[in-house]
Coordinates of C-alpha atoms and ligand atoms in Angstrom, one line a residue:
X15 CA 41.5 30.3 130.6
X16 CA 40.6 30.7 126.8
X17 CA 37.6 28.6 125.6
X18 CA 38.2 26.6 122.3
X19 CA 34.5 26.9 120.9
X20 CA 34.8 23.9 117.9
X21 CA 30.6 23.8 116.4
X22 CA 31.1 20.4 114.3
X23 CA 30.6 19.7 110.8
X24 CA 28.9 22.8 108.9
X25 CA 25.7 24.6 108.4
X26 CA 23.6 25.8 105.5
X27 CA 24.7 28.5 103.5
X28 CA 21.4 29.4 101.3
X29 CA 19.4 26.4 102.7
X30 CA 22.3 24.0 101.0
X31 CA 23.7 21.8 103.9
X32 CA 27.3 21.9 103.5
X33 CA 28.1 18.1 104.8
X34 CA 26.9 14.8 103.7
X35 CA 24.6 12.6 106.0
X36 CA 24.4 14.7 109.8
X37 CA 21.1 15.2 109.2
X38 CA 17.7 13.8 110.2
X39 CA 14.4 14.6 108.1
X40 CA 11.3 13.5 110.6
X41 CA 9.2 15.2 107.5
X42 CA 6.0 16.9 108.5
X43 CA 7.5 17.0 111.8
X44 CA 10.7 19.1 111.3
X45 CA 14.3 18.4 110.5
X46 CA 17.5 18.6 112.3
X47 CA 20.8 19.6 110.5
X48 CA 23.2 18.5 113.0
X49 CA 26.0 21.5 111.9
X50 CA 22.8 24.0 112.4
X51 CA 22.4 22.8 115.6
X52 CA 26.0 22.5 117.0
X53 CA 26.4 26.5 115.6
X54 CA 22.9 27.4 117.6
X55 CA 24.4 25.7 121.1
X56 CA 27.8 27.3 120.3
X57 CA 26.1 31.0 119.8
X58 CA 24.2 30.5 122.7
X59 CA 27.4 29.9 124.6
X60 CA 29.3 32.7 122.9
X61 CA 26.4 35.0 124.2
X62 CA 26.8 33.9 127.7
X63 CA 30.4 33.6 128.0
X64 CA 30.6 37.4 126.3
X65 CA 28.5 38.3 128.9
X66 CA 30.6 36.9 131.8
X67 CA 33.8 38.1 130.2
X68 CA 35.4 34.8 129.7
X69 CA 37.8 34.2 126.9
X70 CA 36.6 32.0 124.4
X71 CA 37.6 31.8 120.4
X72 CA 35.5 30.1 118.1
X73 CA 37.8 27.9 115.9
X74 CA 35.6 27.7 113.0
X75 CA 33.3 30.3 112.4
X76 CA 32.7 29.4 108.6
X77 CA 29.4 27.9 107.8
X78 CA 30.8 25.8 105.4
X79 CA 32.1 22.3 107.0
X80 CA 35.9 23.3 108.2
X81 CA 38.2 19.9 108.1
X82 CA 39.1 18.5 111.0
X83 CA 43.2 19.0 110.4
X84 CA 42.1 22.9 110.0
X85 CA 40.3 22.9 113.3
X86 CA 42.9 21.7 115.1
X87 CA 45.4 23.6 113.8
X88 CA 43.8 27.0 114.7
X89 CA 43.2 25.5 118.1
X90 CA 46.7 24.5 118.9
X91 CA 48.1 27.9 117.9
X92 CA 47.1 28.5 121.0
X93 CA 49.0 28.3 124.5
X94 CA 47.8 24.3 126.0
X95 CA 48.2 25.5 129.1
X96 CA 45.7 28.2 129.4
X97 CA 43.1 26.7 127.5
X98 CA 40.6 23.5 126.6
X99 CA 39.0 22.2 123.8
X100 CA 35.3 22.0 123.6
X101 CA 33.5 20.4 120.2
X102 CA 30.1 20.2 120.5
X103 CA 27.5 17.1 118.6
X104 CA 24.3 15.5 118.4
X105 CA 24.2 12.2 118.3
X106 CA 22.9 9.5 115.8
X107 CA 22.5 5.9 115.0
X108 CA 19.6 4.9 117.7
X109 CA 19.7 5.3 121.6
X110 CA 19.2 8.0 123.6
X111 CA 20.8 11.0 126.3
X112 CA 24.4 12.4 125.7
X113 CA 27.6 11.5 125.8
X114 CA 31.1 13.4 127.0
X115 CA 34.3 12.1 125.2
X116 CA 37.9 12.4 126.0
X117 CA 41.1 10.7 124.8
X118 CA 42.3 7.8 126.5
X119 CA 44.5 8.4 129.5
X120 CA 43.7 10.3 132.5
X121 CA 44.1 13.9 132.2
X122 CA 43.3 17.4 132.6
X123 CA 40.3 16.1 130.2
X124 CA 39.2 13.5 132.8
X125 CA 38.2 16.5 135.1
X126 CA 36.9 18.9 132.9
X127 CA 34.4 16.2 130.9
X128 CA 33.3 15.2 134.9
X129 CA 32.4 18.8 135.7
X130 CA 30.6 18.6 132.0
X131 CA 28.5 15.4 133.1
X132 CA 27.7 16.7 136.5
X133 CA 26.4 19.8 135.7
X134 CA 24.2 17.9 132.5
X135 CA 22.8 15.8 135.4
X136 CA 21.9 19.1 137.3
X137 CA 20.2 20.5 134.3
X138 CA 18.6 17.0 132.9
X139 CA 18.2 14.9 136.3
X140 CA 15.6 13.0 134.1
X141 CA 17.8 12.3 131.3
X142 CA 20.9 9.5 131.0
X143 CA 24.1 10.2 130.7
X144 CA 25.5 7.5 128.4
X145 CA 28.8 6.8 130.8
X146 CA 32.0 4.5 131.3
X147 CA 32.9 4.2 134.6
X148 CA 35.9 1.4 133.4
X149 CA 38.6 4.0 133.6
X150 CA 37.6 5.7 137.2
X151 CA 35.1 8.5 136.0
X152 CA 32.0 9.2 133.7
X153 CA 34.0 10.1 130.2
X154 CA 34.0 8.0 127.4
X155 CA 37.3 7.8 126.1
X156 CA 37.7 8.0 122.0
X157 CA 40.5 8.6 120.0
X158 CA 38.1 11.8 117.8
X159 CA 41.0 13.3 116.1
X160 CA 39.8 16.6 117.6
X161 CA 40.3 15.1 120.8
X162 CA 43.6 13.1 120.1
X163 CA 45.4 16.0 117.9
X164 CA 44.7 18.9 119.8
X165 CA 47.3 19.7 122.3
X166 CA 45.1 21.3 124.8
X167 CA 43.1 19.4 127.6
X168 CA 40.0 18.5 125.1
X169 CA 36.7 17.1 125.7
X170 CA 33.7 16.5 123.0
X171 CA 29.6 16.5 123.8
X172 CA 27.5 14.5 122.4
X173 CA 23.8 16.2 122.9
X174 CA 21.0 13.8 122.4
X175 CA 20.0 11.8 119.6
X176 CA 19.3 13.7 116.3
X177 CA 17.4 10.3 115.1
X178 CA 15.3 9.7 118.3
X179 CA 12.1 11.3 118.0
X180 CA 11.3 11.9 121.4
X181 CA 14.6 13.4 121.7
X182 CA 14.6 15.6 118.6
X183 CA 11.1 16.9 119.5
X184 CA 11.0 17.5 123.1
X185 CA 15.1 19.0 123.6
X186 CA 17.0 19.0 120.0
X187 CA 14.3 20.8 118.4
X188 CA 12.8 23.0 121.0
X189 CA 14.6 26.4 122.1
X190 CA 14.0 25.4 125.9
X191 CA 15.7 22.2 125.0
X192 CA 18.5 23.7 123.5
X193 CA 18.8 26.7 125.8
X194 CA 19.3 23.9 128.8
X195 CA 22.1 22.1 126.9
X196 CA 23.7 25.5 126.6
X197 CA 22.8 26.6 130.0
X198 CA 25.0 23.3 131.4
X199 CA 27.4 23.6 129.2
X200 CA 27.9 27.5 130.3
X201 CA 28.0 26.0 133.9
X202 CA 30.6 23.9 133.4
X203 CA 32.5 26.0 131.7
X204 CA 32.7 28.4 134.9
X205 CA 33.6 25.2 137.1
X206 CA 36.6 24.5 134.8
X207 CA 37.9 27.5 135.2
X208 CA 37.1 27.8 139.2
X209 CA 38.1 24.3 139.9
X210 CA 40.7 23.3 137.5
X211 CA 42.0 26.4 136.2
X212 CA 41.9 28.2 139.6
X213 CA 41.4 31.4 138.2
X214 CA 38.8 33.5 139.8
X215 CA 34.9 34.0 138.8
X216 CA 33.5 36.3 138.4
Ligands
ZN317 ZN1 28.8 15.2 114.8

């Protein structure tokens, strides 16, 4: 099983953001580029995932903002049936706790995003898990084009709200904080590839 790392949007080359809006300026209190942020959970995973030798690529290691169409055509270069798509977000527009998206249909998807929103409860018992349990399980079911286009089993996280202050200054903006969102994501991770994949771990 090969990890398809996607770290959304892009990140600041020279302290010039490279996409419009994704951002949230709480002033004396800090900012949040969301492209920063999506790159620091996906290099925290990349760390971890090196370390327990699992396969990963990381489809857009540019810091500029990578289009969507590019993304997914790196990603399906690769064989769908040894592999899944993860794109990692944070969230805004007002509310609060995360989010794990999936394109409609039950599928491979279905099971990974559940073993993604089990092991965030695990890690963030105290925290909600924004969830729609219409369809039979926890995912939210979108139609992202990184989610509808890719031809892999492909699920998308959205971590927190970058415009809820709490949020942002207690988890988004903290290193604990986003050392726990990478820790569950890491976890769940090894759980696909136990429980879905069936491939052995270590
Ligand atoms: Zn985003």
């Amino acid at each position: 099983m090969i990890v398809l790392l996607d770290n959304g949007h892009g990140a600041l080359i020279n302290g010039k953001y490279q996409t419009a809006g994704k951002r949230k300026d709480w002033l004396d209190k800090g900012i949040i580029y969301e492209g920063e942020f999506n790159r620091a959970i996906v290099n925290g995973i990349i760390e971890q995932l090196t370390y327990y030798k699992i396969p990963y690529v990381n489809i857009a290691p540019e810091y500029w903002d990578v289009r969507l169409e590019t993304r997914v055509k790196r990603a399906n270069k690769f064989p769908s049936n040894n592999c899944f798509y993860l794109s990692i977000h944070s969230n805004a527009g007002g509310g609060k706790g995360s989010e794990v998206f999936t394109s409609p249909g039950d599928t491979k998807s279905d099971k990974i995003a559940t073993a993604f929103g089990e092991e965030y409860h695990k890690v963030f018992p105290n925290r909600i898990l924004r969830t729609d349990f219409s369809d039979g399980d926890l995912d939210k079911e979108r139609r992202f084009y990184v989610l509808t286009k890719t031809k892999m089993p492909a699920i998308l996280t959205e971590n927190f709200f970058m415009d809820n202050f709490e949020e942002f200054d207690s988890i988004l903006n903290t290193k604990e904080g986003r050392q726990k969102i990478i820790d569950f994501h890491v976890s769940a991770i090894i759980r696909t590839k136990v429980e879905i994949f069936k491939e052995s771990f270590p």
